[in-house]
Short mmCIF file of C-alpha atoms in Angstrom, two decimals:
data_model
loop_
_atom_site.label_atom_id
_atom_site.label_comp_id
_atom_site.label_asym_id
_atom_site.label_seq_id
_atom_site.Cartn_x
_atom_site.Cartn_y
_atom_site.Cartn_z
CA MET A 134 -13.81 -26.93 -16.56
CA THR A 135 -11.87 -27.07 -13.27
CA ASP A 136 -8.93 -26.12 -15.44
CA HIS A 137 -10.78 -22.94 -16.43
CA GLN A 138 -11.89 -22.19 -12.87
CA HIS A 139 -8.34 -22.21 -11.45
CA GLY A 140 -5.96 -20.62 -13.98
CA TYR A 141 -3.03 -20.83 -11.80
CA ILE A 142 -2.93 -24.65 -12.05
CA HIS A 143 -0.82 -24.67 -15.22
CA ARG A 144 1.78 -22.77 -13.30
CA LYS A 145 1.32 -24.60 -10.06
CA ASP A 146 4.97 -25.48 -9.53
CA ASP A 147 5.93 -21.86 -10.05
CA TYR A 148 3.56 -20.74 -7.48
CA LEU A 149 4.62 -23.49 -4.88
CA ARG A 150 8.17 -22.58 -5.40
CA ARG A 151 7.54 -18.83 -4.75
CA LEU A 152 5.43 -19.74 -1.58
CA ARG A 153 8.18 -21.99 -0.32
CA ARG A 154 10.63 -19.14 -0.72
CA ILE A 155 8.24 -16.80 1.19
CA GLU A 156 7.87 -19.54 3.97
CA GLY A 157 11.73 -19.44 4.06
CA GLN A 158 11.67 -15.71 4.45
CA ALA A 159 9.28 -15.99 7.37
CA ARG A 160 11.73 -18.58 8.98
CA GLY A 161 14.68 -16.29 8.29
CA LEU A 162 12.84 -13.37 10.11
CA GLN A 163 12.49 -15.81 13.13
CA ARG A 164 16.15 -16.44 13.18
CA MET A 165 16.92 -12.75 12.89
CA VAL A 166 14.67 -11.95 15.89
CA GLU A 167 16.17 -15.11 17.85
CA GLU A 168 19.67 -13.78 17.10
CA GLU A 169 18.53 -10.25 18.13
CA GLN A 170 19.53 -8.69 14.95
CA TYR A 171 19.11 -5.01 14.19
CA CYS A 172 15.54 -3.82 13.70
CA ILE A 173 16.14 -1.94 10.50
CA ASP A 174 17.67 -5.15 8.81
CA ILE A 175 14.52 -7.01 10.04
CA LEU A 176 12.31 -4.21 8.54
CA THR A 177 14.16 -4.49 5.20
CA GLN A 178 13.52 -8.19 5.17
CA VAL A 179 9.75 -7.58 5.96
CA ALA A 180 9.49 -5.16 3.11
CA ALA A 181 11.07 -7.78 0.68
CA MET A 182 8.72 -10.40 1.90
CA THR A 183 5.74 -8.16 1.43
CA LYS A 184 6.85 -7.38 -2.13
CA ALA A 185 7.22 -11.12 -2.82
CA LEU A 186 3.69 -11.74 -1.58
CA GLN A 187 2.33 -8.78 -3.74
CA ALA A 188 3.93 -10.43 -6.73
CA VAL A 189 2.24 -13.65 -6.02
CA SER A 190 -1.09 -11.86 -5.57
CA ILE A 191 -0.77 -9.95 -8.85
CA GLY A 192 0.00 -13.16 -10.62
CA LEU A 193 -3.10 -14.84 -9.19
CA VAL A 194 -5.24 -11.92 -10.24
CA GLU A 195 -3.97 -12.10 -13.72
CA GLU A 196 -4.71 -15.91 -13.92
CA HIS A 197 -8.06 -15.38 -12.34
CA LEU A 198 -8.99 -12.55 -14.89
CA SER A 199 -7.60 -14.43 -17.84
CA HIS A 200 -9.38 -17.72 -17.13
CA CYS A 201 -12.21 -17.52 -14.65
CA VAL A 202 -13.46 -14.06 -15.39
CA VAL A 203 -13.11 -14.40 -19.22
CA ASP A 204 -15.06 -17.69 -19.01
CA ALA A 205 -17.85 -16.14 -17.03
CA ALA A 206 -17.87 -13.08 -19.27
CA ARG A 207 -18.51 -15.46 -22.24
CA ALA A 208 -21.13 -17.35 -20.43
CA GLY A 209 -22.79 -14.12 -19.61
CA GLY A 210 -25.69 -13.36 -17.26
CA GLU A 211 -25.77 -12.97 -13.47
CA GLU A 212 -22.80 -15.46 -13.21
CA ALA A 213 -20.56 -12.92 -15.03
CA ASP A 214 -21.70 -9.96 -12.90
CA ALA A 215 -21.09 -12.15 -9.77
CA LYS A 216 -17.52 -13.06 -10.90
CA ILE A 217 -16.67 -9.50 -11.74
CA SER A 218 -17.85 -8.22 -8.45
CA GLU A 219 -16.05 -11.01 -6.44
CA ALA A 220 -12.86 -10.25 -8.46
CA VAL A 221 -13.24 -6.54 -7.75
CA ASP A 222 -13.65 -7.18 -3.99
CA ALA A 223 -10.36 -9.29 -3.94
CA ILE A 224 -8.59 -6.54 -5.82
CA SER A 225 -9.86 -3.98 -3.44
CA ARG A 226 -8.46 -5.93 -0.47
CA LEU A 227 -5.13 -6.14 -2.20
CA VAL A 228 -5.03 -2.39 -2.98
CA ARG A 229 -5.98 -1.48 0.59
CA SER A 230 -3.59 -4.08 2.26
CA MET B 200 -19.45 1.22 -28.41
CA THR B 201 -17.90 4.16 -26.82
CA ASP B 202 -20.35 3.42 -23.91
CA HIS B 203 -18.98 0.03 -23.56
CA GLN B 204 -15.27 1.13 -23.63
CA HIS B 205 -15.68 3.65 -20.90
CA GLY B 206 -17.88 2.22 -18.30
CA TYR B 207 -17.54 5.03 -15.83
CA ILE B 208 -19.44 7.33 -18.18
CA HIS B 209 -22.75 6.40 -16.81
CA ARG B 210 -21.49 7.55 -13.33
CA LYS B 211 -19.52 10.49 -14.67
CA ASP B 212 -21.24 12.97 -12.29
CA ASP B 213 -20.35 10.82 -9.24
CA TYR B 214 -16.62 10.71 -10.39
CA LEU B 215 -16.47 14.38 -11.08
CA ARG B 216 -17.90 15.15 -7.57
CA ARG B 217 -15.38 12.89 -5.85
CA LEU B 218 -12.41 14.28 -7.84
CA ARG B 219 -13.59 17.83 -7.04
CA ARG B 220 -13.55 16.86 -3.35
CA ILE B 221 -10.10 15.36 -3.84
CA GLU B 222 -9.02 18.52 -5.42
CA GLY B 223 -10.42 20.47 -2.39
CA GLN B 224 -8.47 18.28 -0.03
CA ALA B 225 -5.25 19.14 -2.02
CA ARG B 226 -6.16 22.80 -1.53
CA GLY B 227 -6.90 22.18 2.20
CA LEU B 228 -3.46 20.62 2.56
CA GLN B 229 -1.77 23.86 1.06
CA ARG B 230 -3.71 25.92 3.51
CA MET B 231 -2.58 23.77 6.46
CA VAL B 232 1.13 24.16 5.42
CA GLU B 233 0.56 27.82 4.73
CA GLU B 234 -0.80 28.32 8.30
CA GLU B 235 2.02 26.16 9.62
CA GLN B 236 -0.22 23.53 11.18
CA TYR B 237 0.95 20.55 13.08
CA CYS B 238 2.74 17.88 10.78
CA ILE B 239 0.68 14.96 12.29
CA ASP B 240 -2.64 16.70 11.45
CA ILE B 241 -1.25 17.24 7.94
CA LEU B 242 -0.21 13.61 7.70
CA THR B 243 -3.73 12.51 8.70
CA GLN B 244 -5.23 14.52 5.95
CA VAL B 245 -2.81 13.10 3.44
CA ALA B 246 -3.86 9.54 4.52
CA ALA B 247 -7.59 10.56 4.14
CA MET B 248 -6.76 11.86 0.65
CA THR B 249 -4.88 8.76 -0.37
CA LYS B 250 -7.89 6.53 0.73
CA ALA B 251 -10.26 8.78 -1.28
CA LEU B 252 -8.01 8.29 -4.36
CA GLN B 253 -7.89 4.53 -3.84
CA ALA B 254 -11.72 4.36 -3.73
CA VAL B 255 -11.87 6.30 -7.04
CA SER B 256 -9.37 3.79 -8.51
CA ILE B 257 -11.20 0.76 -7.28
CA GLY B 258 -14.43 2.07 -8.76
CA LEU B 259 -12.66 2.68 -12.12
CA VAL B 260 -11.23 -0.88 -11.96
CA GLU B 261 -14.69 -2.28 -11.44
CA GLU B 262 -16.29 -0.30 -14.31
CA HIS B 263 -13.38 -1.16 -16.62
CA LEU B 264 -13.66 -4.96 -15.65
CA SER B 265 -17.58 -4.89 -16.00
CA HIS B 266 -17.59 -3.15 -19.36
CA CYS B 267 -14.32 -2.92 -21.38
CA VAL B 268 -12.85 -6.32 -20.23
CA VAL B 269 -16.25 -8.26 -20.45
CA ASP B 270 -16.84 -6.84 -23.95
CA ALA B 271 -13.28 -7.93 -25.08
CA ALA B 272 -13.76 -11.35 -23.48
CA ARG B 273 -16.82 -11.78 -25.45
CA ALA B 274 -15.16 -10.65 -28.60
CA GLY B 275 -12.32 -13.03 -27.86
CA GLY B 276 -8.91 -13.50 -29.61
CA GLU B 277 -5.82 -11.40 -29.16
CA GLU B 278 -7.92 -8.31 -28.23
CA ALA B 279 -9.26 -10.09 -25.12
CA ASP B 280 -5.72 -11.03 -24.04
CA ALA B 281 -4.48 -7.63 -24.72
CA LYS B 282 -7.20 -5.95 -22.58
CA ILE B 283 -6.63 -8.47 -19.69
CA SER B 284 -2.98 -7.85 -19.75
CA GLU B 285 -3.51 -4.07 -19.79
CA ALA B 286 -5.94 -4.21 -16.86
CA VAL B 287 -3.54 -6.42 -14.84
CA ASP B 288 -0.67 -3.82 -15.43
CA ALA B 289 -2.95 -1.15 -14.09
CA ILE B 290 -4.09 -3.05 -11.14
CA SER B 291 -0.41 -3.90 -10.38
CA ARG B 292 0.40 -0.24 -10.30
CA LEU B 293 -2.35 0.30 -7.88
CA VAL B 294 -1.35 -2.47 -5.62
CA ARG B 295 2.23 -1.30 -5.56
CA SER B 296 1.45 2.38 -5.17
CA MET C 171 9.94 26.42 19.63
CA THR C 172 7.30 26.70 16.88
CA ASP C 173 10.16 26.25 14.50
CA HIS C 174 11.14 23.00 16.15
CA GLN C 175 7.46 21.74 16.28
CA HIS C 176 7.06 22.10 12.62
CA GLY C 177 10.13 20.93 10.94
CA TYR C 178 8.61 21.33 7.41
CA ILE C 179 8.40 25.09 7.76
CA HIS C 180 11.96 25.67 6.42
CA ARG C 181 10.87 23.91 3.21
CA LYS C 182 7.42 25.33 3.16
CA ASP C 183 7.73 26.59 -0.45
CA ASP C 184 8.88 23.19 -1.67
CA TYR C 185 5.82 21.57 0.03
CA LEU C 186 3.33 24.20 -1.29
CA ARG C 187 4.90 23.70 -4.85
CA ARG C 188 4.35 19.94 -4.65
CA LEU C 189 0.75 20.21 -3.27
CA ARG C 190 -0.13 22.62 -6.08
CA ARG C 191 1.07 20.14 -8.51
CA ILE C 192 -1.07 17.39 -6.85
CA GLU C 193 -4.05 19.84 -6.92
CA GLY C 194 -3.28 20.15 -10.70
CA GLN C 195 -3.31 16.42 -11.02
CA ALA C 196 -6.74 16.29 -9.37
CA ARG C 197 -7.98 18.84 -11.83
CA GLY C 198 -6.40 16.96 -14.67
CA LEU C 199 -8.38 13.85 -13.70
CA GLN C 200 -11.64 15.75 -13.72
CA ARG C 201 -10.73 16.95 -17.40
CA MET C 202 -10.03 13.27 -18.41
CA VAL C 203 -13.38 12.11 -16.98
CA GLU C 204 -15.10 15.10 -18.53
CA GLU C 205 -13.58 14.18 -21.90
CA GLU C 206 -14.44 10.57 -21.38
CA GLN C 207 -10.86 9.38 -21.84
CA TYR C 208 -9.91 5.81 -21.43
CA CYS C 209 -10.23 4.27 -17.90
CA ILE C 210 -6.69 2.77 -18.05
CA ASP C 211 -5.18 6.18 -18.75
CA ILE C 212 -7.21 7.63 -15.92
CA LEU C 213 -5.98 4.87 -13.62
CA THR C 214 -2.35 5.42 -14.52
CA GLN C 215 -2.79 9.19 -13.56
CA VAL C 216 -4.39 8.26 -10.19
CA ALA C 217 -1.44 5.88 -9.46
CA ALA C 218 1.03 8.81 -10.32
CA MET C 219 -0.96 11.05 -8.10
CA THR C 220 -0.91 8.57 -5.21
CA LYS C 221 2.86 8.26 -5.48
CA ALA C 222 3.28 12.01 -5.45
CA LEU C 223 1.10 12.05 -2.12
CA GLN C 224 3.20 9.35 -0.60
CA ALA C 225 6.38 11.33 -1.33
CA VAL C 226 4.98 14.22 0.35
CA SER C 227 3.98 12.01 3.38
CA ILE C 228 7.31 10.49 3.69
CA GLY C 229 8.91 13.96 3.51
CA LEU C 230 6.65 15.07 6.40
CA VAL C 231 7.38 12.03 8.52
CA GLU C 232 11.10 12.75 7.97
CA GLU C 233 10.88 16.39 9.09
CA HIS C 234 8.61 15.34 11.98
CA LEU C 235 10.96 12.71 13.27
CA SER C 236 14.07 15.00 12.76
CA HIS C 237 12.61 17.93 14.62
CA CYS C 238 9.55 17.26 16.76
CA VAL C 239 10.37 13.72 18.00
CA VAL C 240 14.09 14.40 18.36
CA ASP C 241 13.19 17.63 20.58
CA ALA C 242 10.75 15.53 22.63
CA ALA C 243 13.29 12.69 23.05
CA ARG C 244 15.73 15.22 24.42
CA ALA C 245 13.11 16.70 26.75
CA GLY C 246 12.23 13.10 27.80
CA GLY C 247 9.49 11.95 30.06
CA GLU C 248 5.79 11.34 29.21
CA GLU C 249 6.00 14.00 26.53
CA ALA C 250 8.60 11.89 24.60
CA ASP C 251 6.56 8.76 24.80
CA ALA C 252 3.28 10.46 23.66
CA LYS C 253 5.23 11.98 20.70
CA ILE C 254 6.61 8.67 19.58
CA SER C 255 3.28 7.00 19.92
CA GLU C 256 1.51 9.77 18.01
CA ALA C 257 4.21 9.48 15.23
CA VAL C 258 3.73 5.62 15.01
CA ASP C 259 -0.03 6.08 14.64
CA ALA C 260 0.47 8.42 11.79
CA ILE C 261 3.06 6.14 10.07
CA SER C 262 0.70 3.14 10.68
CA ARG C 263 -2.10 5.04 8.87
CA LEU C 264 0.22 5.65 5.94
CA VAL C 265 1.53 2.08 5.75
CA ARG C 266 -2.15 0.79 5.69
CA SER C 267 -3.40 3.41 3.30
CA MET D 236 23.38 -0.90 25.25
CA THR D 237 22.36 -3.80 23.07
CA ASP D 238 19.11 -3.69 24.94
CA HIS D 239 18.62 -0.15 23.81
CA GLN D 240 19.59 -0.80 20.21
CA HIS D 241 17.05 -3.52 19.70
CA GLY D 242 13.93 -2.51 21.49
CA TYR D 243 11.93 -5.47 20.29
CA ILE D 244 13.96 -7.84 22.53
CA HIS D 245 11.73 -7.37 25.55
CA ARG D 246 8.82 -8.59 23.30
CA LYS D 247 10.92 -11.26 21.51
CA ASP D 248 8.50 -14.09 22.21
CA ASP D 249 5.59 -12.07 20.97
CA TYR D 250 7.34 -11.41 17.70
CA LEU D 251 8.45 -14.99 17.35
CA ARG D 252 4.91 -16.27 17.87
CA ARG D 253 3.57 -13.87 15.26
CA LEU D 254 6.28 -14.86 12.78
CA ARG D 255 5.55 -18.49 13.33
CA ARG D 256 1.90 -17.86 12.65
CA ILE D 257 2.95 -15.98 9.40
CA GLU D 258 5.12 -18.88 8.40
CA GLY D 259 2.07 -21.14 8.97
CA GLN D 260 0.05 -18.90 6.64
CA ALA D 261 2.80 -19.48 3.97
CA ARG D 262 2.41 -23.20 4.44
CA GLY D 263 -1.38 -22.90 4.29
CA LEU D 264 -1.03 -21.09 1.06
CA GLN D 265 0.93 -23.86 -0.36
CA ARG D 266 -1.55 -26.40 0.65
CA MET D 267 -4.33 -24.31 -1.00
CA VAL D 268 -2.38 -24.26 -4.30
CA GLU D 269 -1.55 -27.88 -3.97
CA GLU D 270 -5.19 -28.80 -3.53
CA GLU D 271 -6.05 -26.49 -6.32
CA GLN D 272 -8.48 -24.31 -4.26
CA TYR D 273 -10.23 -21.27 -5.73
CA CYS D 274 -7.96 -18.29 -6.63
CA ILE D 275 -10.18 -15.73 -4.75
CA ASP D 276 -9.85 -17.78 -1.55
CA ILE D 277 -6.11 -17.83 -2.02
CA LEU D 278 -6.09 -14.04 -2.63
CA THR D 279 -8.03 -13.47 0.58
CA GLN D 280 -5.32 -15.50 2.48
CA VAL D 281 -2.61 -13.48 0.79
CA ALA D 282 -4.22 -10.30 1.88
CA ALA D 283 -4.52 -11.54 5.49
CA MET D 284 -0.95 -12.61 5.43
CA THR D 285 0.10 -9.20 4.09
CA LYS D 286 -1.76 -7.39 6.93
CA ALA D 287 -0.12 -9.65 9.60
CA LEU D 288 3.32 -8.84 8.10
CA GLN D 289 2.38 -5.03 8.13
CA ALA D 290 1.43 -5.27 11.79
CA VAL D 291 4.70 -6.96 12.61
CA SER D 292 6.55 -4.12 10.70
CA ILE D 293 4.58 -1.26 12.40
CA GLY D 294 5.41 -2.90 15.88
CA LEU D 295 9.03 -2.99 14.87
CA VAL D 296 9.07 0.75 13.82
CA GLU D 297 7.52 1.62 17.23
CA GLU D 298 10.15 -0.23 19.14
CA HIS D 299 12.83 1.22 16.97
CA LEU D 300 11.64 4.71 17.36
CA SER D 301 11.03 4.31 21.13
CA HIS D 302 14.43 2.88 21.81
CA CYS D 303 17.06 3.29 19.26
CA VAL D 304 16.07 6.59 17.77
CA VAL D 305 15.20 8.21 21.18
CA ASP D 306 18.63 7.10 22.50
CA ALA D 307 20.38 8.54 19.41
CA ALA D 308 18.51 11.76 19.72
CA ARG D 309 19.70 12.07 23.34
CA ALA D 310 23.16 11.31 22.25
CA GLY D 311 22.80 13.97 19.58
CA GLY D 312 25.27 14.86 16.82
CA GLU D 313 25.75 13.00 13.53
CA GLU D 314 24.69 9.75 15.01
CA ALA D 315 21.26 11.08 15.73
CA ASP D 316 20.85 12.39 12.13
CA ALA D 317 22.10 9.10 10.78
CA LYS D 318 19.58 7.06 12.73
CA ILE D 319 16.67 9.30 11.72
CA SER D 320 17.69 9.05 8.09
CA GLU D 321 17.97 5.25 8.38
CA ALA D 322 14.60 5.04 10.10
CA VAL D 323 13.02 7.17 7.40
CA ASP D 324 14.38 5.01 4.70
CA ALA D 325 12.98 1.89 6.36
CA ILE D 326 9.51 3.60 6.81
CA SER D 327 9.53 4.77 3.30
CA ARG D 328 10.16 1.10 1.96
CA LEU D 329 7.16 0.01 4.15
CA VAL D 330 4.85 2.86 2.87
CA ARG D 331 5.81 2.06 -0.84
CA SER D 332 5.64 -1.71 -0.34
#
């Protein structure tokens, strides 16, 4: 059951590796500011980091729809409606961010 | 069946009204350029129009998940997987756009 | 002077042509909803239209910085600061939208 | 001169503090995945982190325009054009990311 709830678990190591790389990008940005590097180069890194985060979020949306939402849809009823509505809210925050 | 496929249909008039307003915004932008209005005012209108389009797309994602994806999930099998993967691709295009 | 204020003017026809195409995309979307086409195809069109709008806005930012902001920077003083701050607000609305 | 090139330098501590907080968010996300927390809660954190990164990038754009681009505009010539075009490319990457 827990397995179904959290679809990303079977790719946990992949997500942890990507998030560690993103953490490294945040540290790299601090080094760039510390060393007073050129703003445009810093902005280029910020855009790369934002793209990496988006890729993580799209992966999580996929796992969530494939597992949690599909399970809820099969179970049906109010639970299914609540899950869909919760997923749409999360997607909406991503689209707007 | 068609009803389930295209969840937005029961709110068709609402979508048509919003899209007509967006079409009006596109015409308004042409008038602003024609009248050589200030770039910043034009940019403000472009941002408002982009937000209106995003709201339409989030509404369509919601209808699609609530109807088409839920139906596919209940049907199960490869069809369900294909529908999820198609929806994720569409969401990914929205998040990246 | 007006010429400098509104840098896009020397490419007015290009902007009008792009905005007419965007207006056409808004009408195309209404037709798709009217004909009850598939949500995912509609979402693909919305993403294309959003990208076209972004391209217009980036073009306008470029013209604005190249003309209006450069002129204000040369004039200097509070006017320059006000123009930069106004441009940053507009860019911020685009990045967040 | 270096001072003018890198406008963010006079707020270096502020940027370092914000980037450390973003690094902390990246570590927090790893902990959430490690502890197998709910995808939607993870997605909410990803959206918050993306917003924090956007705020940093808009701040950097502002400093860059206020200092580097204004200086180049005053110096004039090809250097000014090159700086504007470089800034627009960076802004364009942010708007599209």
